[in-house]
């Protein structure tokens, strides 16, 4: 079965946690596509070369979850050569047999516009900054500034800006518990799988 769940949204909205939970629930493979860009940013040197030579083990570094790595990812993500080098990898992962959940910023709009389920996970900048501050510490006001700066860069870039796909379901987690958000996402996937079975589709 080929079945893709595309989960997009800004930083610290909860899309990674939701994506992993959905993948576990349905037995799908999971790819945090942001790690690809974080790994390129952390690798240093020429970003396009780093993207073309990225290895699976490059995605396991403990330094990929830092605020600095996130900022580096956003900076290299605006480079067309980097995006091109990583796009094919993501598409192969998404459409391989067995089902896949990909979370990122342009999965439903650019990488997999044909995805069977598209969810755009969001929350207010203040809520997202507070969540990120709980993770990384520091000055909460500075974290809010960095979250807003990241949003502006991701939404304003010319190539694949962050935005919901026209047919994506909006999931605002500002006032949701993670259990509620995961439940809503799983219900959307369950409904799509049931519709496919009724239609007699096998992927």
mmCIF file of C-alpha atoms in Angstrom:
data_model
loop_
_atom_site.group_PDB
_atom_site.id
_atom_site.type_symbol
_atom_site.label_atom_id
_atom_site.label_comp_id
_atom_site.label_asym_id
_atom_site.label_seq_id
_atom_site.Cartn_x
_atom_site.Cartn_y
_atom_site.Cartn_z
ATOM 1 C CA UNK A 1 0.000 0.000 0.000
ATOM 2 C CA UNK A 2 1.213 3.467 -0.909
ATOM 3 C CA UNK A 3 -0.292 6.027 1.463
ATOM 4 C CA UNK A 4 1.246 9.362 2.403
ATOM 5 C CA UNK A 5 0.378 11.578 5.360
ATOM 6 C CA UNK A 6 1.789 15.099 4.934
ATOM 7 C CA UNK A 7 1.996 17.140 8.138
ATOM 8 C CA UNK A 8 3.200 20.733 7.784
ATOM 9 C CA UNK A 9 3.405 23.730 10.062
ATOM 10 C CA UNK A 10 5.670 26.265 11.762
ATOM 11 C CA UNK A 11 8.271 25.552 14.452
ATOM 12 C CA UNK A 12 7.068 24.169 17.809
ATOM 13 C CA UNK A 13 3.446 23.739 16.699
ATOM 14 C CA UNK A 14 3.556 20.051 17.664
ATOM 15 C CA UNK A 15 3.794 18.498 14.207
ATOM 16 C CA UNK A 16 6.766 16.272 15.068
ATOM 17 C CA UNK A 17 5.104 14.738 18.112
ATOM 18 C CA UNK A 18 1.839 14.281 16.212
ATOM 19 C CA UNK A 19 3.639 12.758 13.208
ATOM 20 C CA UNK A 20 5.524 10.192 15.284
ATOM 21 C CA UNK A 21 2.315 9.221 17.105
ATOM 22 C CA UNK A 22 0.398 8.805 13.819
ATOM 23 C CA UNK A 23 3.212 6.701 12.335
ATOM 24 C CA UNK A 24 3.245 4.463 15.416
ATOM 25 C CA UNK A 25 -0.546 4.123 15.432
ATOM 26 C CA UNK A 26 -0.780 2.974 11.802
ATOM 27 C CA UNK A 27 2.589 1.234 11.411
ATOM 28 C CA UNK A 28 3.851 3.773 8.865
ATOM 29 C CA UNK A 29 7.439 4.916 8.467
ATOM 30 C CA UNK A 30 8.207 8.437 9.718
ATOM 31 C CA UNK A 31 10.505 11.109 8.329
ATOM 32 C CA UNK A 32 11.177 14.397 10.107
ATOM 33 C CA UNK A 33 12.177 16.317 6.991
ATOM 34 C CA UNK A 34 13.424 19.246 9.066
ATOM 35 C CA UNK A 35 16.291 17.039 10.181
ATOM 36 C CA UNK A 36 17.501 16.910 6.569
ATOM 37 C CA UNK A 37 17.903 20.676 6.505
ATOM 38 C CA UNK A 38 19.242 20.794 10.060
ATOM 39 C CA UNK A 39 21.861 18.179 9.142
ATOM 40 C CA UNK A 40 22.910 20.197 6.090
ATOM 41 C CA UNK A 41 23.121 23.368 8.181
ATOM 42 C CA UNK A 42 25.166 21.684 10.914
ATOM 43 C CA UNK A 43 27.491 19.968 8.440
ATOM 44 C CA UNK A 44 28.910 23.296 7.305
ATOM 45 C CA UNK A 45 30.887 23.969 4.153
ATOM 46 C CA UNK A 46 29.048 24.433 0.872
ATOM 47 C CA UNK A 47 25.351 23.737 1.613
ATOM 48 C CA UNK A 48 24.574 22.261 -1.843
ATOM 49 C CA UNK A 49 27.469 19.810 -1.548
ATOM 50 C CA UNK A 50 26.436 18.945 2.000
ATOM 51 C CA UNK A 51 22.885 18.211 0.786
ATOM 52 C CA UNK A 52 24.020 15.995 -2.094
ATOM 53 C CA UNK A 53 26.343 13.966 0.153
ATOM 54 C CA UNK A 54 24.019 13.662 3.159
ATOM 55 C CA UNK A 55 24.070 10.194 4.743
ATOM 56 C CA UNK A 56 21.433 8.533 6.964
ATOM 57 C CA UNK A 57 23.823 8.655 9.936
ATOM 58 C CA UNK A 58 23.950 12.453 9.552
ATOM 59 C CA UNK A 59 20.329 12.528 10.784
ATOM 60 C CA UNK A 60 21.115 10.985 14.175
ATOM 61 C CA UNK A 61 23.281 13.712 15.728
ATOM 62 C CA UNK A 62 22.208 15.025 19.122
ATOM 63 C CA UNK A 63 23.097 18.562 17.990
ATOM 64 C CA UNK A 64 20.309 18.615 15.401
ATOM 65 C CA UNK A 65 17.630 19.594 17.935
ATOM 66 C CA UNK A 66 19.291 22.794 19.129
ATOM 67 C CA UNK A 67 17.996 26.290 18.411
ATOM 68 C CA UNK A 68 21.190 27.024 16.473
ATOM 69 C CA UNK A 69 20.612 24.021 14.217
ATOM 70 C CA UNK A 70 17.064 25.214 13.581
ATOM 71 C CA UNK A 71 18.274 28.648 12.550
ATOM 72 C CA UNK A 72 20.919 27.067 10.294
ATOM 73 C CA UNK A 73 18.263 24.848 8.708
ATOM 74 C CA UNK A 74 16.063 27.832 7.885
ATOM 75 C CA UNK A 75 19.015 29.607 6.270
ATOM 76 C CA UNK A 76 20.085 26.702 4.005
ATOM 77 C CA UNK A 77 16.455 25.866 3.169
ATOM 78 C CA UNK A 78 16.197 29.009 1.019
ATOM 79 C CA UNK A 79 18.941 27.714 -1.337
ATOM 80 C CA UNK A 80 17.328 26.135 -4.445
ATOM 81 C CA UNK A 81 20.173 23.639 -4.967
ATOM 82 C CA UNK A 82 19.761 22.342 -1.430
ATOM 83 C CA UNK A 83 16.002 21.938 -1.821
ATOM 84 C CA UNK A 84 16.432 20.118 -5.140
ATOM 85 C CA UNK A 85 18.996 17.718 -3.677
ATOM 86 C CA UNK A 86 16.709 16.783 -0.780
ATOM 87 C CA UNK A 87 13.359 16.763 -2.597
ATOM 88 C CA UNK A 88 13.896 13.467 -4.445
ATOM 89 C CA UNK A 89 14.959 11.718 -1.251
ATOM 90 C CA UNK A 90 11.738 12.830 0.438
ATOM 91 C CA UNK A 91 9.528 11.820 -2.490
ATOM 92 C CA UNK A 92 11.035 8.346 -2.681
ATOM 93 C CA UNK A 93 10.464 7.909 1.051
ATOM 94 C CA UNK A 94 6.868 9.158 0.824
ATOM 95 C CA UNK A 95 5.739 6.923 -2.027
ATOM 96 C CA UNK A 96 7.503 3.709 -1.038
ATOM 97 C CA UNK A 97 5.348 0.701 -0.198
ATOM 98 C CA UNK A 98 3.978 0.488 3.352
ATOM 99 C CA UNK A 99 2.747 4.003 4.130
ATOM 100 C CA UNK A 100 4.690 7.027 5.342
ATOM 101 C CA UNK A 101 4.252 10.108 7.512
ATOM 102 C CA UNK A 102 6.390 13.117 6.609
ATOM 103 C CA UNK A 103 6.464 16.286 8.650
ATOM 104 C CA UNK A 104 7.964 19.544 7.500
ATOM 105 C CA UNK A 105 7.046 22.864 5.941
ATOM 106 C CA UNK A 106 6.274 22.099 2.292
ATOM 107 C CA UNK A 107 5.231 18.432 2.236
ATOM 108 C CA UNK A 108 1.613 19.007 1.196
ATOM 109 C CA UNK A 109 2.387 21.897 -1.150
ATOM 110 C CA UNK A 110 5.627 20.856 -2.898
ATOM 111 C CA UNK A 111 7.009 17.456 -1.922
ATOM 112 C CA UNK A 112 3.796 15.397 -1.956
ATOM 113 C CA UNK A 113 0.858 17.387 -3.332
ATOM 114 C CA UNK A 114 -0.742 13.987 -4.055
ATOM 115 C CA UNK A 115 -0.638 12.937 -0.362
ATOM 116 C CA UNK A 116 -3.761 11.109 0.777
ATOM 117 C CA UNK A 117 -3.934 13.136 4.013
ATOM 118 C CA UNK A 118 -2.668 16.696 4.490
ATOM 119 C CA UNK A 119 -2.651 18.359 7.893
ATOM 120 C CA UNK A 120 -1.382 21.849 8.713
ATOM 121 C CA UNK A 121 -0.504 22.025 12.402
ATOM 122 C CA UNK A 122 -0.226 25.499 13.890
ATOM 123 C CA UNK A 123 -0.455 27.472 17.145
ATOM 124 C CA UNK A 124 -0.001 31.097 18.158
ATOM 125 C CA UNK A 125 3.594 32.415 18.132
ATOM 126 C CA UNK A 126 3.400 32.973 21.910
ATOM 127 C CA UNK A 127 2.324 29.393 22.602
ATOM 128 C CA UNK A 128 4.976 28.000 20.268
ATOM 129 C CA UNK A 129 7.698 30.187 21.792
ATOM 130 C CA UNK A 130 6.747 29.054 25.287
ATOM 131 C CA UNK A 131 6.961 25.400 24.231
ATOM 132 C CA UNK A 132 10.337 25.965 22.623
ATOM 133 C CA UNK A 133 11.562 27.899 25.683
ATOM 134 C CA UNK A 134 10.620 24.941 27.900
ATOM 135 C CA UNK A 135 12.810 22.773 25.657
ATOM 136 C CA UNK A 136 15.859 24.996 25.239
ATOM 137 C CA UNK A 137 15.709 27.508 28.117
ATOM 138 C CA UNK A 138 17.229 30.972 27.894
ATOM 139 C CA UNK A 139 15.256 34.211 27.762
ATOM 140 C CA UNK A 140 11.643 33.550 26.759
ATOM 141 C CA UNK A 141 11.340 36.978 25.073
ATOM 142 C CA UNK A 142 14.364 36.155 22.911
ATOM 143 C CA UNK A 143 12.887 32.773 21.977
ATOM 144 C CA UNK A 144 9.649 34.522 20.916
ATOM 145 C CA UNK A 145 11.679 36.926 18.787
ATOM 146 C CA UNK A 146 13.490 34.009 17.136
ATOM 147 C CA UNK A 147 10.228 32.117 16.507
ATOM 148 C CA UNK A 148 8.696 35.175 14.811
ATOM 149 C CA UNK A 149 11.891 35.747 12.824
ATOM 150 C CA UNK A 150 11.865 32.123 11.693
ATOM 151 C CA UNK A 151 8.195 32.375 10.682
ATOM 152 C CA UNK A 152 8.866 35.485 8.602
ATOM 153 C CA UNK A 153 11.788 33.812 6.828
ATOM 154 C CA UNK A 154 9.945 30.527 6.193
ATOM 155 C CA UNK A 155 6.733 32.198 5.015
ATOM 156 C CA UNK A 156 8.486 34.877 2.967
ATOM 157 C CA UNK A 157 10.943 32.808 0.958
ATOM 158 C CA UNK A 158 10.420 32.654 -2.801
ATOM 159 C CA UNK A 159 10.970 28.895 -3.094
ATOM 160 C CA UNK A 160 8.330 26.729 -1.369
ATOM 161 C CA UNK A 161 7.167 29.175 1.299
ATOM 162 C CA UNK A 162 5.500 27.810 4.427
ATOM 163 C CA UNK A 163 1.736 27.828 3.894
ATOM 164 C CA UNK A 164 -1.146 25.353 4.146
ATOM 165 C CA UNK A 165 -2.010 23.331 1.048
ATOM 166 C CA UNK A 166 -5.455 24.380 -0.258
ATOM 167 C CA UNK A 167 -6.894 20.982 0.737
ATOM 168 C CA UNK A 168 -5.059 20.629 4.070
ATOM 169 C CA UNK A 169 -6.992 20.296 7.322
ATOM 170 C CA UNK A 170 -5.993 23.051 9.759
ATOM 171 C CA UNK A 171 -5.156 21.766 13.244
ATOM 172 C CA UNK A 172 -4.609 24.610 15.740
ATOM 173 C CA UNK A 173 -2.984 23.148 18.852
ATOM 174 C CA UNK A 174 -2.862 26.418 20.850
ATOM 175 C CA UNK A 175 -5.416 25.189 23.398
ATOM 176 C CA UNK A 176 -5.238 21.432 22.738
ATOM 177 C CA UNK A 177 -3.527 18.779 24.796
ATOM 178 C CA UNK A 178 -1.165 16.569 22.815
ATOM 179 C CA UNK A 179 -3.603 13.669 23.312
ATOM 180 C CA UNK A 180 -6.402 15.708 21.729
ATOM 181 C CA UNK A 181 -4.219 16.784 18.805
ATOM 182 C CA UNK A 182 -2.984 13.247 18.132
ATOM 183 C CA UNK A 183 -6.537 11.937 18.357
ATOM 184 C CA UNK A 184 -7.760 14.445 15.782
ATOM 185 C CA UNK A 185 -4.909 13.626 13.392
ATOM 186 C CA UNK A 186 -5.414 9.873 13.751
ATOM 187 C CA UNK A 187 -9.146 10.299 13.073
ATOM 188 C CA UNK A 188 -8.355 12.070 9.790
ATOM 189 C CA UNK A 189 -6.016 9.274 8.709
ATOM 190 C CA UNK A 190 -8.518 6.594 9.772
ATOM 191 C CA UNK A 191 -11.247 8.283 7.727
ATOM 192 C CA UNK A 192 -9.034 8.448 4.630
ATOM 193 C CA UNK A 193 -8.018 4.790 4.965
ATOM 194 C CA UNK A 194 -11.656 3.759 5.395
ATOM 195 C CA UNK A 195 -12.666 5.775 2.324
ATOM 196 C CA UNK A 196 -9.948 4.057 0.300
ATOM 197 C CA UNK A 197 -11.164 0.614 1.420
ATOM 198 C CA UNK A 198 -14.730 1.470 0.496
ATOM 199 C CA UNK A 199 -13.536 2.610 -2.923
ATOM 200 C CA UNK A 200 -11.623 -0.634 -3.357
ATOM 201 C CA UNK A 201 -8.266 1.103 -3.597
ATOM 202 C CA UNK A 202 -5.107 -0.800 -2.849
ATOM 203 C CA UNK A 203 -2.545 1.971 -3.410
#
